[in-house]
mmCIF file of C-alpha atoms in Angstrom:
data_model
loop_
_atom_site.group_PDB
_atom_site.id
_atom_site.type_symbol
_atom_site.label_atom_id
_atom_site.label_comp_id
_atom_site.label_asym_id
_atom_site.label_seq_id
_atom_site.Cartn_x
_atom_site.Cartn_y
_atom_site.Cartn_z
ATOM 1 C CA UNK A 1 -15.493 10.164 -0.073
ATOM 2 C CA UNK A 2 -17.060 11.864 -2.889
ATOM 3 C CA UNK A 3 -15.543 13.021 -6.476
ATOM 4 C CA UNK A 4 -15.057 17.254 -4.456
ATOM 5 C CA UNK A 5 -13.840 16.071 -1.580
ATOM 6 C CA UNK A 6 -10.635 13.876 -3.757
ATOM 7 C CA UNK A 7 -10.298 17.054 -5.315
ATOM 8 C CA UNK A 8 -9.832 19.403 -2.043
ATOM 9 C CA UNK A 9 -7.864 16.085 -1.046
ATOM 10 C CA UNK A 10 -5.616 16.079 -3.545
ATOM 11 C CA UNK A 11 -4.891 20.004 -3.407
ATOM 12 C CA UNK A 12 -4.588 20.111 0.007
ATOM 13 C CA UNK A 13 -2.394 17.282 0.573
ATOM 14 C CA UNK A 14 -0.081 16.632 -2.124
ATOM 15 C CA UNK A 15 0.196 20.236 -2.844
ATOM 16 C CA UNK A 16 1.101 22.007 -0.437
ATOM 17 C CA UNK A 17 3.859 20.129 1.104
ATOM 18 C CA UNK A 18 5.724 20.319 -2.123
ATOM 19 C CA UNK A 19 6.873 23.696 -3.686
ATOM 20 C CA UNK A 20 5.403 23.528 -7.027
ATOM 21 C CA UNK A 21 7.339 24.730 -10.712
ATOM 22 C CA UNK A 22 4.583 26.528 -11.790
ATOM 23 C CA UNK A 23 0.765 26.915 -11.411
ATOM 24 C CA UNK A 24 -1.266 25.625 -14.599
ATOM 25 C CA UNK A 25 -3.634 28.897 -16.333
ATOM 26 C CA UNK A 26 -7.008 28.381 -14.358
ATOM 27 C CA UNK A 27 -8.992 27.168 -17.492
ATOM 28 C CA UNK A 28 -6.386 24.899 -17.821
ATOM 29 C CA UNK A 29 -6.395 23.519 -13.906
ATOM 30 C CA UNK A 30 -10.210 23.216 -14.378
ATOM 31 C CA UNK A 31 -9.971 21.304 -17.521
ATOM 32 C CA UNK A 32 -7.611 18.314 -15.812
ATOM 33 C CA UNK A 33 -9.466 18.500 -12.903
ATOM 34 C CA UNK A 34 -12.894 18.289 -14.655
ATOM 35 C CA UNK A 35 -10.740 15.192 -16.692
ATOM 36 C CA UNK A 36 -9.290 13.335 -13.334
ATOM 37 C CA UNK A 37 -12.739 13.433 -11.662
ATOM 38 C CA UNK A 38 -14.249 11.716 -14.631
ATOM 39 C CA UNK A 39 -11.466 9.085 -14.588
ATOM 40 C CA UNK A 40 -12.142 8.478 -11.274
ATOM 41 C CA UNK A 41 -16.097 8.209 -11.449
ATOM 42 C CA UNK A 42 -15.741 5.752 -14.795
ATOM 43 C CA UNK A 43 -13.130 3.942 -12.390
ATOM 44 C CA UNK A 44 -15.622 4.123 -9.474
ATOM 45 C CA UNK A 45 -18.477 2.376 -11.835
ATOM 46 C CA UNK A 46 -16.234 -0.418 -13.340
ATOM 47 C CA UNK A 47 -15.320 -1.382 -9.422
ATOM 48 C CA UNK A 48 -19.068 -1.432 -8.617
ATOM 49 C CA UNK A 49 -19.699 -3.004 -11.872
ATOM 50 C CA UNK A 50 -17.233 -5.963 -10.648
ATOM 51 C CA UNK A 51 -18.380 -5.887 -7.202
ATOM 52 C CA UNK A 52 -15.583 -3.917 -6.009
ATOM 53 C CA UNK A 53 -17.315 -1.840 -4.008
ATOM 54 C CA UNK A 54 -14.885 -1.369 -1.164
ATOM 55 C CA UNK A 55 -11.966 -0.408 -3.443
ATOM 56 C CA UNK A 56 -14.209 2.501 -4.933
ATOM 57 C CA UNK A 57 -13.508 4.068 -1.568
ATOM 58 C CA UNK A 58 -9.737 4.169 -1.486
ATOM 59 C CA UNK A 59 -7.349 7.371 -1.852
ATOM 60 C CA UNK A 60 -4.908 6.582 -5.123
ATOM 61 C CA UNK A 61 -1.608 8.189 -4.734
ATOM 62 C CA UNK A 62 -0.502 6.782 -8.399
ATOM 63 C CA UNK A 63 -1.489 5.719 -11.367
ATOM 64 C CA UNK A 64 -1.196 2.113 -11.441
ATOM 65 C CA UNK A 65 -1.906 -0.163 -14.559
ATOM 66 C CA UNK A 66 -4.043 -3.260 -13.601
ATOM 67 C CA UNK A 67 -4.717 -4.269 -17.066
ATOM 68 C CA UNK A 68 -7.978 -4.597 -18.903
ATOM 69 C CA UNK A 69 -8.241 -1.150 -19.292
ATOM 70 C CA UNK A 70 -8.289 -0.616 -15.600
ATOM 71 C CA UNK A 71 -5.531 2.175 -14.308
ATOM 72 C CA UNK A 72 -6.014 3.546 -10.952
ATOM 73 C CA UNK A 73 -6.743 7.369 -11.266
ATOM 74 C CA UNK A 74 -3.664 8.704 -8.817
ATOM 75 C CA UNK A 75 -2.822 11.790 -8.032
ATOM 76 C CA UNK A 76 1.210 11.022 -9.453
ATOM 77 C CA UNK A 77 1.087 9.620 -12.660
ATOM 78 C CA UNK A 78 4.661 8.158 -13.489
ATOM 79 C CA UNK A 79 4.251 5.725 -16.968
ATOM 80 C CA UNK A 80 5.318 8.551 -18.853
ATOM 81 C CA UNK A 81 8.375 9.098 -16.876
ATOM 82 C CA UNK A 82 10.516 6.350 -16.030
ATOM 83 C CA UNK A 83 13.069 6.556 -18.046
ATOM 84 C CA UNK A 84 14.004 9.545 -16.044
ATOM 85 C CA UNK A 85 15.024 7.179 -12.881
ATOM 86 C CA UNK A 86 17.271 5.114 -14.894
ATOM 87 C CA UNK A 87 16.163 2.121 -13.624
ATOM 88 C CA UNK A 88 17.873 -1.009 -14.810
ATOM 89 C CA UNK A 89 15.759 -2.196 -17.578
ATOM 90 C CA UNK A 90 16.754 -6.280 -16.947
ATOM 91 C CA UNK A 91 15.946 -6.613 -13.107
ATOM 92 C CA UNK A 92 15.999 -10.441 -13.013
ATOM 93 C CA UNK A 93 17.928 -11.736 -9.712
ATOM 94 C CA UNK A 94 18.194 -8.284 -8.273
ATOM 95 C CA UNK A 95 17.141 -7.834 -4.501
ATOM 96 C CA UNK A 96 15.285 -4.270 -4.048
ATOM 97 C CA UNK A 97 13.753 -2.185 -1.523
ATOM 98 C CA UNK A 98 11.019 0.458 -1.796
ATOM 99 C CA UNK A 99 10.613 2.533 0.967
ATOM 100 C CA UNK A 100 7.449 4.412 1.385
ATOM 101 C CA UNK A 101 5.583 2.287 -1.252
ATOM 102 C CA UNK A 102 2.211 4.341 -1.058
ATOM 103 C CA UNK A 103 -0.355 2.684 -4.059
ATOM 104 C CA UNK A 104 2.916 0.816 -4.842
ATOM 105 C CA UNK A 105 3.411 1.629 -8.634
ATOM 106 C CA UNK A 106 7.283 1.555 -8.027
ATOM 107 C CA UNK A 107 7.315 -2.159 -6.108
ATOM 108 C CA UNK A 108 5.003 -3.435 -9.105
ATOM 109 C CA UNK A 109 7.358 -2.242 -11.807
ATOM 110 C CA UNK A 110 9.989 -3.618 -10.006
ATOM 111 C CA UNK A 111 8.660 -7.113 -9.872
ATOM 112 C CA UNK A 112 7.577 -6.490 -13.742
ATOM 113 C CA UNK A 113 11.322 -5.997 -14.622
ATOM 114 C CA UNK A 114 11.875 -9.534 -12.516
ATOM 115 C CA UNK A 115 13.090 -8.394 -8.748
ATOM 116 C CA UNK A 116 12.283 -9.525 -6.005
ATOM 117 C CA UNK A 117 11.158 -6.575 -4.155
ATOM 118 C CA UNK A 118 10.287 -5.836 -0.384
ATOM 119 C CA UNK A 119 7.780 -3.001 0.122
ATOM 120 C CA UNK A 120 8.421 -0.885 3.209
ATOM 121 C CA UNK A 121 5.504 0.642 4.493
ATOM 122 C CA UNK A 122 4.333 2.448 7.922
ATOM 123 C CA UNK A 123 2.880 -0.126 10.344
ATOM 124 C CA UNK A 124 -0.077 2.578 11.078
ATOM 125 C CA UNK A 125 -0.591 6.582 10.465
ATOM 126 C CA UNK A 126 -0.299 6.870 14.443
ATOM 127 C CA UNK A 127 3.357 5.604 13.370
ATOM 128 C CA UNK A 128 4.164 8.806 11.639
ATOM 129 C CA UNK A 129 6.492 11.207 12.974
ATOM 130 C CA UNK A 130 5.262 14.393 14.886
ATOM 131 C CA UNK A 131 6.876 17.098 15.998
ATOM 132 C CA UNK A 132 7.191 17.131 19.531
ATOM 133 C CA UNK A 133 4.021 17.767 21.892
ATOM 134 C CA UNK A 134 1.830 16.775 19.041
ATOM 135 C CA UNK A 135 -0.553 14.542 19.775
ATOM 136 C CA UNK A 136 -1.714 11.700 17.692
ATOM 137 C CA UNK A 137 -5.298 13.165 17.567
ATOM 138 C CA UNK A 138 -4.252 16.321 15.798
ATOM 139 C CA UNK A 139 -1.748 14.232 13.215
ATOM 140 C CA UNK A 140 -5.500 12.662 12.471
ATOM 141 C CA UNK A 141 -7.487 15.885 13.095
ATOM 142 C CA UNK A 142 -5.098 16.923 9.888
ATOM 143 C CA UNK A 143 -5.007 14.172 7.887
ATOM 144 C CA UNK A 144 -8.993 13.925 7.982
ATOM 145 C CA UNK A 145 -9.157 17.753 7.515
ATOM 146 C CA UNK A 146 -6.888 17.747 4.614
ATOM 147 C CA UNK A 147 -8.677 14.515 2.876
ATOM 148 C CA UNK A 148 -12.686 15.612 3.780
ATOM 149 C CA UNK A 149 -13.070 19.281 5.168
ATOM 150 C CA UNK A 150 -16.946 18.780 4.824
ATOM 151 C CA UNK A 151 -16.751 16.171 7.302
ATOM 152 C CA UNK A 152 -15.988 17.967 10.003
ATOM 153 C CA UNK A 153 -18.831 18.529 12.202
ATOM 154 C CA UNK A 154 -21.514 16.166 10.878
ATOM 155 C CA UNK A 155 -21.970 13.874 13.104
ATOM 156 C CA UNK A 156 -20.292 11.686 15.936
ATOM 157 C CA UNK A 157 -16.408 12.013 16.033
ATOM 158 C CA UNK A 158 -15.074 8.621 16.281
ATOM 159 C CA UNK A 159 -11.711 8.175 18.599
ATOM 160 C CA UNK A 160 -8.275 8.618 17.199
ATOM 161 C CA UNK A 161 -7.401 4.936 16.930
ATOM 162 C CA UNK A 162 -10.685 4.441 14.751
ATOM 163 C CA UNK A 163 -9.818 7.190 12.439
ATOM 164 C CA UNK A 164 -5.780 6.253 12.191
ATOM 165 C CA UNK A 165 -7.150 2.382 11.281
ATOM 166 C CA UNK A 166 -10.047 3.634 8.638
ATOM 167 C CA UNK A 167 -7.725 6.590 7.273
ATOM 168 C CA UNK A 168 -4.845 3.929 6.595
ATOM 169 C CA UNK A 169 -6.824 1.586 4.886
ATOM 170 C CA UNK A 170 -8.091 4.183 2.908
ATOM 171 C CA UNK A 171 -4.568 5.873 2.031
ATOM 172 C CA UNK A 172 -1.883 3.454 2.438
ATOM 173 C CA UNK A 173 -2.792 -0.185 2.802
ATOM 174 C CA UNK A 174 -6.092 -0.956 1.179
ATOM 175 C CA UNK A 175 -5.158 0.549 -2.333
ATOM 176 C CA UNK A 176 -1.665 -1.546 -1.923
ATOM 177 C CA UNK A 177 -3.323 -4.684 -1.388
ATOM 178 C CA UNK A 178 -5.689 -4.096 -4.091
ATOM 179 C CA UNK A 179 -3.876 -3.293 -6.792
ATOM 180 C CA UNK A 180 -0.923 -6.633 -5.686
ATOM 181 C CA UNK A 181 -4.420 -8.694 -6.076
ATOM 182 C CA UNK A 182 -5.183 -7.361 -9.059
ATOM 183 C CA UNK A 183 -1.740 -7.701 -10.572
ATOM 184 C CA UNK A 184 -1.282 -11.211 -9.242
ATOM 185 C CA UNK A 185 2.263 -9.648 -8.487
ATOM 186 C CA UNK A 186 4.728 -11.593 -5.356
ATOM 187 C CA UNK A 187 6.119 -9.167 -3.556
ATOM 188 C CA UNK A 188 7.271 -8.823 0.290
ATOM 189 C CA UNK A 189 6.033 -6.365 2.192
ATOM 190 C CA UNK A 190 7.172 -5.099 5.663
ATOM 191 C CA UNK A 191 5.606 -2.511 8.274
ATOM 192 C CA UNK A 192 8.075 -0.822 9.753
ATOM 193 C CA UNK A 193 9.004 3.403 9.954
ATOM 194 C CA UNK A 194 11.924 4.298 8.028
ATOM 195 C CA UNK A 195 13.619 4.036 11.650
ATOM 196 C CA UNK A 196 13.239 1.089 12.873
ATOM 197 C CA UNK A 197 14.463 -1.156 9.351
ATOM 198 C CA UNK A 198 16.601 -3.708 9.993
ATOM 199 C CA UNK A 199 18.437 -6.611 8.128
ATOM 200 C CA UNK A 200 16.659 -9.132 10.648
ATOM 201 C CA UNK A 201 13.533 -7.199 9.751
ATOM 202 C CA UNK A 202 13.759 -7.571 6.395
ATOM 203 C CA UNK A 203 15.256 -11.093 5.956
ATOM 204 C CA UNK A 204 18.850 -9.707 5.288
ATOM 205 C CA UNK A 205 20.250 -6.318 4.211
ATOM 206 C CA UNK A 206 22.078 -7.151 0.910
ATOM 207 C CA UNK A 207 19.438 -4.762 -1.520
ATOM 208 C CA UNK A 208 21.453 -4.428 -5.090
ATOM 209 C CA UNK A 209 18.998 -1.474 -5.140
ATOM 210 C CA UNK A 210 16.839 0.552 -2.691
ATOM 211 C CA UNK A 211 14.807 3.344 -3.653
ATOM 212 C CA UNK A 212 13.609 6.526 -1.651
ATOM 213 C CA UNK A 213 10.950 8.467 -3.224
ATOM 214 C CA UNK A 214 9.252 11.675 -1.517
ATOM 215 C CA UNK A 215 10.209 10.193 2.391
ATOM 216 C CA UNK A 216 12.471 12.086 3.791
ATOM 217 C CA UNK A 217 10.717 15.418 4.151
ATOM 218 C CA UNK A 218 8.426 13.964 6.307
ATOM 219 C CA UNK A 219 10.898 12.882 8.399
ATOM 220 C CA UNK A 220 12.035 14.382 11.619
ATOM 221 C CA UNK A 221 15.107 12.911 11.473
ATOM 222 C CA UNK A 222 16.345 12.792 8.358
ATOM 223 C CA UNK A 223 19.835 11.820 9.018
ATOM 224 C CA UNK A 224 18.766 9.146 11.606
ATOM 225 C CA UNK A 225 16.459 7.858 8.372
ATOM 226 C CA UNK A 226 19.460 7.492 6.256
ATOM 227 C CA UNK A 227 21.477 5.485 8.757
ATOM 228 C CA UNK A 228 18.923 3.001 9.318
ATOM 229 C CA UNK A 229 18.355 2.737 5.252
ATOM 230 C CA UNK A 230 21.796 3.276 4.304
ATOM 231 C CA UNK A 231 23.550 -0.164 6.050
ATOM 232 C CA UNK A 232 20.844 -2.289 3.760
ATOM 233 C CA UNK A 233 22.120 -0.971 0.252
ATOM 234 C CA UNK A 234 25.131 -3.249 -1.263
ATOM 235 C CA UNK A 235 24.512 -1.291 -4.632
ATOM 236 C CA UNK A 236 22.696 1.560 -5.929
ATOM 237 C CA UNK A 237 20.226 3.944 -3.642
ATOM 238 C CA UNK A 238 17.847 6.127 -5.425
ATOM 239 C CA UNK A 239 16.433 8.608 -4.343
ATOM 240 C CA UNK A 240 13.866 10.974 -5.847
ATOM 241 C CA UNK A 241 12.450 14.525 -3.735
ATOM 242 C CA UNK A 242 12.435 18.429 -4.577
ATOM 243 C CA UNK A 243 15.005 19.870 -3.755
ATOM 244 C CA UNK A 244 14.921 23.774 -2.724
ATOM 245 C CA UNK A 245 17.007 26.370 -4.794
ATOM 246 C CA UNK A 246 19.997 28.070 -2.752
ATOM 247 C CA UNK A 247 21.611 31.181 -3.222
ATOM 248 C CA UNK A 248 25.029 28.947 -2.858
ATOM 249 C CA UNK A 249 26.321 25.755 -3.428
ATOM 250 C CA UNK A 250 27.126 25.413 0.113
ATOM 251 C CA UNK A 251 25.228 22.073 1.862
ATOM 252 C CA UNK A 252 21.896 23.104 3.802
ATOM 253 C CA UNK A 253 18.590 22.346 4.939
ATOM 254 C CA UNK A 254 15.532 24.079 4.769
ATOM 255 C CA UNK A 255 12.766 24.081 7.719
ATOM 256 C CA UNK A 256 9.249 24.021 6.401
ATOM 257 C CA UNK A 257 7.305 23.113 9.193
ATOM 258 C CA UNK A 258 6.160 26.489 10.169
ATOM 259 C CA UNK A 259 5.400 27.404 13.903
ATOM 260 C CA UNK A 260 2.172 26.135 13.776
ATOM 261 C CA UNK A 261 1.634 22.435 14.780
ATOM 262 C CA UNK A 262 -1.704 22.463 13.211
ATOM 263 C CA UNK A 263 -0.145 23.386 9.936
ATOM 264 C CA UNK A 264 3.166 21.487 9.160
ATOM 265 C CA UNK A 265 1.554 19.153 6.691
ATOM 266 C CA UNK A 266 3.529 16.292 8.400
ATOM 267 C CA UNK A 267 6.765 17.790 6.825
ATOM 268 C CA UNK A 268 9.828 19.240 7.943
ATOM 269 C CA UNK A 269 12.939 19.401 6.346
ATOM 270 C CA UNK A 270 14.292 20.238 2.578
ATOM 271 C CA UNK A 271 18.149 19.538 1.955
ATOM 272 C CA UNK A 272 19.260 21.002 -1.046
ATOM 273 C CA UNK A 273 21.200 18.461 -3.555
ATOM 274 C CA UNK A 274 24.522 19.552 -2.066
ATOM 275 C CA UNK A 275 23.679 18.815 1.517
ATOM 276 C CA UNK A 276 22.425 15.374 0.228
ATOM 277 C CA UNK A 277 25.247 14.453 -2.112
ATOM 278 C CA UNK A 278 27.821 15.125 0.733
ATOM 279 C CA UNK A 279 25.909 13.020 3.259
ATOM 280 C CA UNK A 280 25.764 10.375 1.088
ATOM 281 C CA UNK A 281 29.431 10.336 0.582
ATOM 282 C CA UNK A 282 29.980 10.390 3.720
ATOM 283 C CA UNK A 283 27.778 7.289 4.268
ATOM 284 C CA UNK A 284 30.394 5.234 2.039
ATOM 285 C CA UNK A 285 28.836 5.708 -1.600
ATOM 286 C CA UNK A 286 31.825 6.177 -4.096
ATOM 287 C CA UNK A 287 29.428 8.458 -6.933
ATOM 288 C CA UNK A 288 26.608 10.229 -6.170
ATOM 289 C CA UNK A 289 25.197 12.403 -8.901
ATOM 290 C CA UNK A 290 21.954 13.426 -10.391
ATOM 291 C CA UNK A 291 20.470 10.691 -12.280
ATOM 292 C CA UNK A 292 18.084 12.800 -14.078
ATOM 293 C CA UNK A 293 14.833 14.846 -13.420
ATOM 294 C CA UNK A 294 11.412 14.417 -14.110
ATOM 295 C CA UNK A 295 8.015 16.722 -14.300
ATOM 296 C CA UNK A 296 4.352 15.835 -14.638
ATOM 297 C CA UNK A 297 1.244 17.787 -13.222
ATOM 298 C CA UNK A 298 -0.566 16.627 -10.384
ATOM 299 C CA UNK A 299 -4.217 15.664 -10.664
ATOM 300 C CA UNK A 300 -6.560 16.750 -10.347
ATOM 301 C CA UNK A 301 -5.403 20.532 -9.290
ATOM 302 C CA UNK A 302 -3.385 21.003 -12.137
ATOM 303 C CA UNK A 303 -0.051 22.007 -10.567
ATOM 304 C CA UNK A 304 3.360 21.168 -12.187
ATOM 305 C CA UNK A 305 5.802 19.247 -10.218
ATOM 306 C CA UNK A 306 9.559 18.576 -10.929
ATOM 307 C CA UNK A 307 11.920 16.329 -8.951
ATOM 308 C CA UNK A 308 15.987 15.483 -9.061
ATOM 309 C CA UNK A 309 16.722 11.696 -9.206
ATOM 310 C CA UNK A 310 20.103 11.057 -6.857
ATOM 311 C CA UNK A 311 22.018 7.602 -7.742
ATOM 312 C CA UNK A 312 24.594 6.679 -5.240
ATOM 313 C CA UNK A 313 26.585 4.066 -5.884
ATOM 314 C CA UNK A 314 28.950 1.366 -3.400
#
């Protein structure tokens, strides 16, 4: 995929699922952008340059220090922030779960502070949700629209299945394993949908801490999500996602997947913080309350993104 394409990529799909703060002075958008797609060619070279040259193809969701000067050019760059999530700083002995690891910065800082951490990710991209009568096909026609809209049309269209595989690697799996390699970093990791987790899947469910970044809007089922997570958290969930501004303070959630099923983005549902904080009390948590927030802009199309950190605490 070349350096345009990432950059179409990057708007299309991490943009427009997520309402943005505020839109970045065009000079300004061209400037980052024009800055993240020379990150990502120096990146591309040093991969070559060590032989890498399968790696240079992946998608980076975040930025992910591998040392040496090496830092994976993702689209969410969170170094700057973590303070925000409150995070216990001494992790040593703690049992955690990530959920929805993507490039996996979150499971790698975990095992830095000393968990033992179990990354949850899909077992496949047919394996996301879809709304119903949408077919697997268009779920890919999307996701390969979204990442490459030059590609469309230019030459034999390979099946569904081979496009789900090579579009996972791409996304998801290959820029996970790369970067646990790279780190030299122990860590479990378990294909499952949000779903389908169990304690037998997952070699118990005691997690002191389980963390839930940017999942559940592209959920169907939100509320069947949280019972399957909830019964595996002895301790502290986190969970991090925008939540939409209400004219109230009364719980709710907000459709946004649009009448269209070519155009939901593969999301669905906003609750505000209210609808959230109840549900989570209702699930058994004693104190729920915002943790804290944190902002960044997203590269390379310059837009400004802010999310609410939830703890809830057994």
């Amino acid at each position: 995929m070349q350096a345009g394409a990432r950059c179409r990529a990057s708007l299309a799909l991490y943009t427009r699922k997520f309402v943005m703060v505020q839109q970045l002075q065009p000079e300004e958008q061209r400037r980052i952008a024009a800055e993240h797609a020379g990150e990502t060619r120096r990146f591309n070279e040093r991969l070559r340059a060590l032989g890498l040259d399968e790696a240079a193809r992946y998608y980076w969701y975040h930025a992910v220090d591998l040392g040496d000067g090496l830092v994976t050019p993702g689209l969410y760059d969170f170094r700057g922030s973590l303070d925000r999530f409150a995070f216990p700083e001494e992790m040593r002995g703690m049992r955690v779960l990530d959920v929805g690891s993507a490039t996996g910065f979150f499971t790698f800082e975990f095992a830095r502070r000393g968990a033992r951490v179990t990354s949850v990710e899909l077992p496949s991209l047919e394996s996301l949700d879809r709304f119903p009568g949408q077919t697997v096909e268009q779920s890919i026609d999307k996701i390969e629209h979204m990442l490459d809209p030059g590609r469309e049309g230019t030459g034999p269209k390979k099946s569904a299945a081979e496009r789900a595989a090579e579009y996972y690697d791409l996304l998801l799996d290959g820029p996970f394993r790369f970067c646990r390699e790279r780190l030299h970093v122990e860590v479990d990791r378990c294909y499952s949908s949000i779903y389908d987790l169990t304690p037998e899947k997952l070699g118990g469910g005691d997690f002191d801490l389980v963390f839930i970044g940017d999942v559940l809007l592209h959920t169907l089922h939100p509320l069947q999500a949280l019972t399957a997570v909830v019964p595996l958290c002895t301790g502290t969930l986190v969970l991090s996602q925008f939540f939409p501004e209400t004219t109230d303070e009364r719980p709710a959630m907000l459709y946004v997947g649009g009448a269209d099923p070519a155009v939901d983005e593969i999301s669905w549902w906003w609750p505000n913080q209210a609808c959230l904080e109840e549900l989570l009390g209702k699930f058994g948590f004693r104190e729920v309350k915002a943790a804290g927030r944190h902002s960044g802009i997203l590269r390379p199309s310059g837009f400004v993104y802010e999310r609410t950190i939830l703890h809830a605490r057994r």
